[in-house]
Amino acid sequence: MLHIKNATVHTPDRVIERGSVLVEERRIVSVGPSADAAAAAGAREIDAAGLVLAPGFVELQLNGAFGHDFTDDPATIWQVGERITRYGVTSFLPTIITSPLEQVAAGRKVVTDGRPAGYRGAVPLGLHVEGPFLNPKRKGAHNANYLRLPSLDAVADWSPATGVRLVTLAPELPGALDVIRALTARGVAVSIGHSDATFDQAVAGFDAGARYGTHLFNAQSSLGHRDPGVPGALLSDDRITVGFIADGVHTHRAIIKIVYKVLGPSRMSLVTDAMAALGMAPGAHKLGDYDVIVDATSARLPDGVLAGSILALDQALRNVIEITGCGLSDALAMMTSTPARLLGLDGALGRIAPGCAADLVLLSPDLRVRQTIVGGEVVFTA
Ligand code: ZN
């Protein structure tokens, strides 16, 4: 049993000053003012006076970190998972980019084999498979040699139970709508990305079941006032949640502000799209097959194309508040309750509420991660 008391609790729907959270058997069992909390006999106590208690961060797009690339070596999912808790991440979708389908199978096996003995880290909820069903015109840093047309056979055994949670594809490709229908019927979230779709083609993807957009504006058709393209479709359709890399490199700061005004916290989801260089010094790193050059702010192929980011999710939290002026609860929602809902896990994680996983982050007043808790166990202390 764990009792955290005297924290400013952001659930994130509401704020409880001097709040108390009680955890039993990996789940939250009660939430309320500390004054009302019954003394829990035998519980470990954390006095969090002066700190913010938030749901643990849910990362929907992470390619790797600390020198490891999941596409290159899926076995490193667990090593990275143990270390990303320093950024407040308590669950994540390891992302496998365009590669031979055997790499997806290898990644699924790593996830479904389950945690190694003694594992203390963020929980991989299943893969985000980004590619290979992408439009060559919008491939970004993906290897065109492995791009292929969508096929029902290729995804026949993809489901959350077999290690796939989210698939990014281009809806304008032949066969894409059938694949979207098949995946969504099995509970896999489908996202539109690396796509040259027209507005109508994107909406056809939504009608088939797609509910997410991968890194808005990057690697997709442009927003034109007579030809709104993928961004216009993602922004204007209330069914859609949009993934956004708030590093100030992938898009201009003004775009972050505009997008927040349009979408608000329930439709905007903050991701990092971070790659192997996250947590490492600048220099040469890998993304899939490619060598990537990393400087202080960005990761790029030799020709300058962006190749993921080096953004940490807690930095995205601070960035979005500073750039948009939004409140802390709204910023937290974009990396907790909103991504959890997209994955169909509302009520299971992403909130501080009875019944939810006891995945929690304690933040200092300037929003630095002090402590990260996964399933009621403290896994990181600054
Ligand atoms: Zn991408």
Short mmCIF file of C-alpha atoms and ligand atoms in Angstrom, two decimals:
data_model
loop_
_atom_site.label_atom_id
_atom_site.label_comp_id
_atom_site.label_asym_id
_atom_site.label_seq_id
_atom_site.Cartn_x
_atom_site.Cartn_y
_atom_site.Cartn_z
CA MET A 1 0.00 0.00 0.00
CA LEU A 2 1.17 3.53 -0.81
CA HIS A 3 -0.26 6.79 0.52
CA ILE A 4 0.77 10.07 -1.15
CA LYS A 5 -0.45 13.08 0.80
CA ASN A 6 -0.45 16.89 0.74
CA ALA A 7 0.16 17.10 -3.04
CA THR A 8 -1.53 19.46 -5.46
CA VAL A 9 -3.31 16.71 -7.39
CA HIS A 10 -4.17 17.27 -11.07
CA THR A 11 -6.44 14.36 -11.99
CA PRO A 12 -6.25 16.10 -14.70
CA ASP A 13 -9.97 17.05 -14.88
CA ARG A 14 -9.81 18.79 -11.54
CA VAL A 15 -7.30 20.10 -9.04
CA ILE A 16 -7.28 19.03 -5.38
CA GLU A 17 -5.13 21.20 -3.12
CA ARG A 18 -3.41 19.23 -0.33
CA GLY A 19 -4.75 16.09 -1.93
CA SER A 20 -4.22 12.49 -0.99
CA VAL A 21 -4.01 9.37 -3.15
CA LEU A 22 -4.15 5.84 -1.81
CA VAL A 23 -2.76 2.92 -3.84
CA GLU A 24 -3.38 -0.76 -3.32
CA GLU A 25 -2.22 -3.64 -5.49
CA ARG A 26 -1.01 -1.46 -8.38
CA ARG A 27 -4.26 0.54 -8.60
CA ILE A 28 -5.54 3.82 -7.22
CA VAL A 29 -8.23 3.11 -4.63
CA SER A 30 -9.07 6.60 -3.36
CA VAL A 31 -8.47 10.25 -4.16
CA GLY A 32 -9.47 13.25 -2.04
CA PRO A 33 -8.38 15.98 0.36
CA SER A 34 -5.62 14.79 2.71
CA ALA A 35 -7.65 15.96 5.72
CA ASP A 36 -10.33 13.36 4.88
CA ALA A 37 -7.95 10.47 4.20
CA ALA A 38 -8.16 7.72 6.75
CA ALA A 39 -4.77 6.80 8.17
CA ALA A 40 -3.78 3.76 6.15
CA ALA A 41 -2.26 1.25 8.51
CA GLY A 42 1.01 -0.12 7.18
CA ALA A 43 1.02 2.06 4.06
CA ARG A 44 4.24 3.59 2.83
CA GLU A 45 3.77 7.38 3.03
CA ILE A 46 5.09 10.05 0.71
CA ASP A 47 4.58 13.60 1.98
CA ALA A 48 4.34 15.56 -1.27
CA ALA A 49 3.79 19.02 0.22
CA GLY A 50 4.73 21.68 -2.34
CA LEU A 51 4.69 19.18 -5.24
CA VAL A 52 2.29 18.52 -8.10
CA LEU A 53 0.94 14.98 -8.44
CA ALA A 54 -0.08 14.11 -12.01
CA PRO A 55 -1.00 10.93 -13.87
CA GLY A 56 2.06 9.27 -15.40
CA PHE A 57 2.78 10.38 -18.96
CA VAL A 58 1.59 8.20 -21.85
CA GLU A 59 3.93 8.42 -24.86
CA LEU A 60 2.40 7.36 -28.19
CA GLN A 61 5.49 7.72 -30.39
CA LEU A 62 8.98 6.84 -29.26
CA ASN A 63 11.58 5.43 -31.68
CA GLY A 64 14.22 4.79 -29.06
CA ALA A 65 16.50 6.65 -26.64
CA PHE A 66 19.84 6.38 -24.80
CA GLY A 67 21.61 5.16 -27.95
CA HIS A 68 19.04 2.43 -28.73
CA ASP A 69 16.76 2.32 -31.78
CA PHE A 70 13.71 0.05 -31.49
CA THR A 71 13.51 -0.62 -35.24
CA ASP A 72 17.17 -1.61 -35.35
CA ASP A 73 16.99 -3.69 -32.14
CA PRO A 74 13.50 -4.26 -30.69
CA ALA A 75 14.97 -6.10 -27.67
CA THR A 76 16.06 -2.72 -26.29
CA ILE A 77 12.43 -1.75 -25.58
CA TRP A 78 12.85 -2.87 -21.97
CA GLN A 79 16.23 -1.17 -21.43
CA VAL A 80 14.84 2.12 -22.68
CA GLY A 81 11.59 1.63 -20.74
CA GLU A 82 13.53 1.50 -17.49
CA ARG A 83 15.24 4.82 -18.21
CA ILE A 84 12.46 6.98 -19.70
CA THR A 85 10.81 7.15 -16.29
CA ARG A 86 13.15 10.10 -15.65
CA TYR A 87 10.97 12.07 -18.09
CA GLY A 88 7.77 11.12 -16.24
CA VAL A 89 6.81 8.46 -18.80
CA THR A 90 4.96 5.51 -17.23
CA SER A 91 3.61 3.84 -20.38
CA PHE A 92 4.61 4.09 -24.02
CA LEU A 93 4.22 2.75 -27.52
CA PRO A 94 7.63 1.64 -28.81
CA THR A 95 7.57 2.74 -32.44
CA ILE A 96 8.80 0.54 -35.28
CA ILE A 97 9.26 2.58 -38.44
CA THR A 98 9.22 1.34 -42.05
CA SER A 99 11.32 -1.81 -42.20
CA PRO A 100 10.92 -5.45 -43.26
CA LEU A 101 7.77 -6.84 -41.59
CA GLU A 102 9.96 -9.27 -39.64
CA GLN A 103 11.06 -6.28 -37.53
CA VAL A 104 7.43 -5.65 -36.57
CA ALA A 105 7.08 -9.32 -35.68
CA ALA A 106 10.26 -9.14 -33.58
CA GLY A 107 8.97 -6.04 -31.77
CA ARG A 108 5.61 -7.70 -31.09
CA LYS A 109 7.38 -10.69 -29.61
CA VAL A 110 9.47 -8.51 -27.28
CA VAL A 111 6.29 -6.86 -26.00
CA THR A 112 4.13 -9.98 -25.72
CA ASP A 113 6.88 -12.04 -24.06
CA GLY A 114 6.43 -9.63 -21.16
CA ARG A 115 8.69 -7.85 -18.76
CA PRO A 116 12.05 -9.34 -17.84
CA ALA A 117 12.43 -10.48 -14.21
CA GLY A 118 12.97 -7.55 -11.88
CA TYR A 119 11.86 -4.98 -14.45
CA ARG A 120 11.17 -1.56 -12.97
CA GLY A 121 10.16 0.84 -15.68
CA ALA A 122 7.52 2.26 -17.99
CA VAL A 123 5.02 -0.21 -19.43
CA PRO A 124 5.12 -0.84 -23.20
CA LEU A 125 1.42 -1.01 -24.10
CA GLY A 126 2.07 -2.42 -27.57
CA LEU A 127 3.79 -1.15 -30.70
CA HIS A 128 3.11 1.92 -32.75
CA VAL A 129 3.77 0.56 -36.24
CA GLU A 130 4.61 3.61 -38.38
CA GLY A 131 4.87 2.24 -41.88
CA PRO A 132 5.41 0.41 -44.15
CA PHE A 133 2.05 1.45 -45.73
CA LEU A 134 3.14 5.06 -46.35
CA ASN A 135 3.14 7.32 -49.37
CA PRO A 136 6.63 7.45 -50.95
CA LYS A 137 6.08 11.16 -51.63
CA ARG A 138 5.84 11.81 -47.89
CA LYS A 139 8.31 9.27 -46.59
CA GLY A 140 10.32 11.71 -44.46
CA ALA A 141 13.18 9.72 -42.89
CA HIS A 142 11.68 6.30 -43.77
CA ASN A 143 13.53 3.94 -46.13
CA ALA A 144 11.64 3.81 -49.46
CA ASN A 145 13.01 0.31 -50.15
CA TYR A 146 10.68 -1.14 -47.51
CA LEU A 147 7.52 0.84 -48.32
CA ARG A 148 4.67 -1.37 -49.57
CA LEU A 149 0.99 -1.21 -50.33
CA PRO A 150 -1.47 -1.96 -47.52
CA SER A 151 -2.49 -5.60 -47.39
CA LEU A 152 -4.92 -7.51 -45.21
CA ASP A 153 -2.54 -10.48 -45.19
CA ALA A 154 0.32 -8.40 -43.79
CA VAL A 155 -1.79 -7.28 -40.80
CA ALA A 156 -3.75 -10.51 -40.35
CA ASP A 157 -2.42 -11.13 -36.84
CA TRP A 158 -2.02 -7.53 -35.63
CA SER A 159 -4.09 -6.73 -32.54
CA PRO A 160 -3.50 -5.31 -29.05
CA ALA A 161 -3.29 -8.89 -27.73
CA THR A 162 -0.49 -9.65 -30.19
CA GLY A 163 1.43 -6.46 -29.45
CA VAL A 164 0.08 -3.80 -31.85
CA ARG A 165 -1.78 -0.75 -30.48
CA LEU A 166 -1.44 1.93 -33.14
CA VAL A 167 -0.73 1.86 -36.88
CA THR A 168 0.17 4.90 -38.98
CA LEU A 169 -0.65 4.60 -42.69
CA ALA A 170 -1.53 6.66 -45.76
CA PRO A 171 -5.28 6.28 -46.48
CA GLU A 172 -4.96 7.20 -50.19
CA LEU A 173 -3.01 4.03 -51.01
CA PRO A 174 -4.90 1.17 -52.73
CA GLY A 175 -6.26 -1.23 -50.10
CA ALA A 176 -5.76 1.18 -47.19
CA LEU A 177 -9.43 1.55 -46.28
CA ASP A 178 -9.87 -2.24 -45.95
CA VAL A 179 -6.83 -2.39 -43.68
CA ILE A 180 -8.18 0.48 -41.55
CA ARG A 181 -11.51 -1.33 -41.18
CA ALA A 182 -9.83 -4.62 -40.26
CA LEU A 183 -7.49 -3.08 -37.69
CA THR A 184 -10.11 -0.91 -36.00
CA ALA A 185 -12.47 -3.91 -35.76
CA ARG A 186 -9.71 -5.63 -33.74
CA GLY A 187 -9.21 -2.65 -31.41
CA VAL A 188 -6.04 -1.28 -33.01
CA ALA A 189 -6.06 2.53 -33.28
CA VAL A 190 -5.30 3.73 -36.79
CA SER A 191 -3.59 7.00 -37.60
CA ILE A 192 -3.17 8.94 -40.81
CA GLY A 193 0.39 10.00 -41.48
CA HIS A 194 3.20 10.14 -44.02
CA SER A 195 0.32 10.80 -46.40
CA ASP A 196 -0.28 12.89 -49.49
CA ALA A 197 -4.06 12.46 -49.19
CA THR A 198 -6.52 15.07 -50.32
CA PHE A 199 -9.06 16.29 -47.78
CA ASP A 200 -11.65 13.83 -49.15
CA GLN A 201 -9.24 10.89 -49.05
CA ALA A 202 -8.37 11.68 -45.44
CA VAL A 203 -12.06 11.87 -44.49
CA ALA A 204 -12.59 8.50 -46.18
CA GLY A 205 -9.91 7.18 -43.83
CA PHE A 206 -11.81 8.58 -40.84
CA ASP A 207 -15.05 7.07 -42.12
CA ALA A 208 -13.28 3.69 -42.28
CA GLY A 209 -12.24 4.09 -38.63
CA ALA A 210 -8.99 6.09 -38.40
CA ARG A 211 -9.05 8.32 -35.33
CA TYR A 212 -5.57 9.81 -35.07
CA GLY A 213 -3.13 11.91 -37.08
CA THR A 214 0.61 11.37 -36.81
CA HIS A 215 2.83 14.45 -36.29
CA LEU A 216 0.48 17.06 -37.70
CA PHE A 217 1.97 19.06 -40.61
CA ASN A 218 5.13 16.93 -40.84
CA ALA A 219 5.33 14.44 -43.74
CA GLN A 220 1.82 15.17 -45.03
CA SER A 221 0.07 17.23 -47.70
CA SER A 222 -0.08 20.96 -46.98
CA LEU A 223 -2.94 23.03 -45.64
CA GLY A 224 -4.15 25.17 -48.53
CA HIS A 225 -7.16 27.45 -48.28
CA ARG A 226 -8.86 25.75 -51.27
CA ASP A 227 -7.18 22.41 -50.77
CA PRO A 228 -7.05 21.70 -47.02
CA GLY A 229 -5.25 18.36 -47.40
CA VAL A 230 -4.44 16.06 -44.48
CA PRO A 231 -3.93 18.88 -41.92
CA GLY A 232 -7.27 20.48 -42.83
CA ALA A 233 -9.05 17.15 -42.44
CA LEU A 234 -7.36 16.32 -39.11
CA LEU A 235 -8.02 19.75 -37.62
CA SER A 236 -11.63 20.13 -38.75
CA ASP A 237 -13.01 16.69 -37.86
CA ASP A 238 -14.20 16.35 -34.25
CA ARG A 239 -13.67 12.57 -34.33
CA ILE A 240 -9.93 12.98 -34.59
CA THR A 241 -7.15 13.32 -32.02
CA VAL A 242 -3.96 14.81 -33.35
CA GLY A 243 -0.39 13.93 -32.42
CA PHE A 244 1.94 16.86 -32.14
CA ILE A 245 5.70 17.22 -31.56
CA ALA A 246 6.02 20.37 -29.43
CA ASP A 247 9.75 20.93 -29.80
CA GLY A 248 9.59 24.22 -31.71
CA VAL A 249 11.65 22.55 -34.49
CA HIS A 250 9.08 20.37 -36.28
CA THR A 251 6.71 23.35 -36.49
CA HIS A 252 6.94 27.06 -35.75
CA ARG A 253 5.92 28.16 -32.27
CA ALA A 254 2.99 30.12 -33.74
CA ILE A 255 1.65 26.87 -35.24
CA ILE A 256 1.67 25.23 -31.81
CA LYS A 257 -0.41 28.13 -30.50
CA ILE A 258 -2.87 27.98 -33.40
CA VAL A 259 -3.28 24.21 -33.16
CA TYR A 260 -3.97 24.37 -29.43
CA LYS A 261 -6.64 27.04 -30.03
CA VAL A 262 -8.32 24.83 -32.62
CA LEU A 263 -8.07 21.46 -30.87
CA GLY A 264 -7.93 22.13 -27.13
CA PRO A 265 -6.58 19.54 -24.69
CA SER A 266 -9.01 16.74 -25.51
CA ARG A 267 -8.02 16.49 -29.20
CA MET A 268 -4.34 17.43 -29.07
CA SER A 269 -1.90 14.75 -27.94
CA LEU A 270 1.73 15.57 -27.25
CA VAL A 271 4.29 13.07 -28.42
CA THR A 272 8.05 13.30 -28.69
CA ASP A 273 8.81 11.09 -31.74
CA ALA A 274 12.19 10.94 -30.00
CA MET A 275 14.96 8.78 -31.45
CA ALA A 276 18.09 7.07 -30.18
CA ALA A 277 19.88 10.32 -29.34
CA LEU A 278 17.38 11.27 -26.62
CA GLY A 279 19.38 11.37 -23.41
CA MET A 280 22.71 11.23 -25.30
CA ALA A 281 25.29 13.79 -26.43
CA PRO A 282 24.99 15.38 -29.91
CA GLY A 283 26.77 13.48 -32.70
CA ALA A 284 26.02 10.57 -35.06
CA HIS A 285 23.08 8.30 -34.13
CA LYS A 286 20.77 5.79 -35.85
CA LEU A 287 17.12 5.87 -36.93
CA GLY A 288 16.23 2.52 -38.51
CA ASP A 289 18.85 1.99 -41.23
CA TYR A 290 19.91 5.60 -41.42
CA ASP A 291 22.70 7.56 -39.85
CA VAL A 292 21.32 10.71 -38.30
CA ILE A 293 23.20 13.83 -37.30
CA VAL A 294 22.12 15.26 -33.98
CA ASP A 295 22.86 18.78 -32.78
CA ALA A 296 21.63 20.62 -29.68
CA THR A 297 18.00 20.88 -30.86
CA SER A 298 17.31 18.48 -33.75
CA ALA A 299 18.01 15.14 -35.43
CA ARG A 300 18.39 15.18 -39.23
CA LEU A 301 19.46 13.05 -42.18
CA PRO A 302 22.54 14.40 -43.98
CA ASP A 303 20.20 16.17 -46.48
CA GLY A 304 18.50 18.08 -43.65
CA VAL A 305 15.24 16.04 -43.44
CA LEU A 306 14.06 15.79 -39.83
CA ALA A 307 14.55 12.27 -38.44
CA GLY A 308 12.52 12.18 -35.24
CA SER A 309 13.32 14.46 -32.34
CA ILE A 310 15.43 14.64 -29.21
CA LEU A 311 12.52 16.01 -27.19
CA ALA A 312 11.74 14.62 -23.72
CA LEU A 313 8.06 14.44 -22.79
CA ASP A 314 8.43 16.56 -19.63
CA GLN A 315 10.08 19.23 -21.81
CA ALA A 316 7.06 19.07 -24.15
CA LEU A 317 4.88 19.79 -21.09
CA ARG A 318 6.89 22.89 -20.22
CA ASN A 319 7.06 23.98 -23.88
CA VAL A 320 3.32 23.81 -24.50
CA ILE A 321 2.53 25.84 -21.38
CA GLU A 322 5.12 28.46 -22.24
CA ILE A 323 4.07 28.71 -25.90
CA THR A 324 0.26 28.50 -25.64
CA GLY A 325 -0.28 29.90 -22.14
CA CYS A 326 -2.54 26.95 -21.32
CA GLY A 327 -3.06 25.80 -17.74
CA LEU A 328 -1.19 22.90 -16.19
CA SER A 329 -4.22 20.58 -16.08
CA ASP A 330 -4.86 21.10 -19.79
CA ALA A 331 -1.20 20.53 -20.65
CA LEU A 332 -1.20 17.35 -18.58
CA ALA A 333 -4.38 16.09 -20.25
CA MET A 334 -2.55 16.20 -23.61
CA MET A 335 -0.06 13.58 -22.39
CA THR A 336 -2.26 11.53 -20.04
CA SER A 337 -6.04 11.26 -20.41
CA THR A 338 -6.17 12.22 -24.10
CA PRO A 339 -3.72 9.56 -25.37
CA ALA A 340 -5.23 6.95 -23.00
CA ARG A 341 -8.68 7.62 -24.46
CA LEU A 342 -7.35 7.31 -28.00
CA LEU A 343 -6.08 3.81 -27.16
CA GLY A 344 -9.42 2.84 -25.62
CA LEU A 345 -7.83 2.77 -22.15
CA ASP A 346 -9.85 5.54 -20.53
CA GLY A 347 -10.69 4.34 -17.02
CA ALA A 348 -7.61 2.10 -16.95
CA LEU A 349 -4.82 4.66 -17.10
CA GLY A 350 -4.10 8.33 -17.76
CA ARG A 351 -6.11 9.66 -14.82
CA ILE A 352 -5.86 9.87 -11.06
CA ALA A 353 -9.13 8.14 -10.26
CA PRO A 354 -10.17 5.03 -8.36
CA GLY A 355 -9.63 1.93 -10.49
CA CYS A 356 -6.93 3.46 -12.69
CA ALA A 357 -3.38 2.11 -12.74
CA ALA A 358 -1.25 3.74 -10.02
CA ASP A 359 1.01 5.36 -12.62
CA LEU A 360 1.93 8.74 -11.19
CA VAL A 361 4.45 11.57 -11.45
CA LEU A 362 5.51 14.03 -8.77
CA LEU A 363 6.62 17.33 -10.26
CA SER A 364 8.37 20.31 -8.68
CA PRO A 365 6.64 23.72 -8.94
CA ASP A 366 8.78 24.44 -12.05
CA LEU A 367 7.56 21.12 -13.54
CA ARG A 368 10.72 19.04 -13.24
CA VAL A 369 10.19 15.34 -12.60
CA ARG A 370 10.97 14.52 -8.95
CA GLN A 371 9.56 11.02 -8.69
CA THR A 372 7.89 8.54 -11.06
CA ILE A 373 5.64 5.74 -9.87
CA VAL A 374 4.54 2.79 -12.01
CA GLY A 375 1.92 0.41 -10.66
CA GLY A 376 2.35 1.88 -7.18
CA GLU A 377 6.11 1.31 -7.17
CA VAL A 378 8.58 4.23 -7.13
CA VAL A 379 10.78 3.60 -10.19
CA PHE A 380 12.59 6.93 -10.46
CA THR A 381 13.69 9.54 -7.95
CA ALA A 382 15.56 12.65 -9.10
ZN ZN B 1 6.98 9.91 -38.86
#
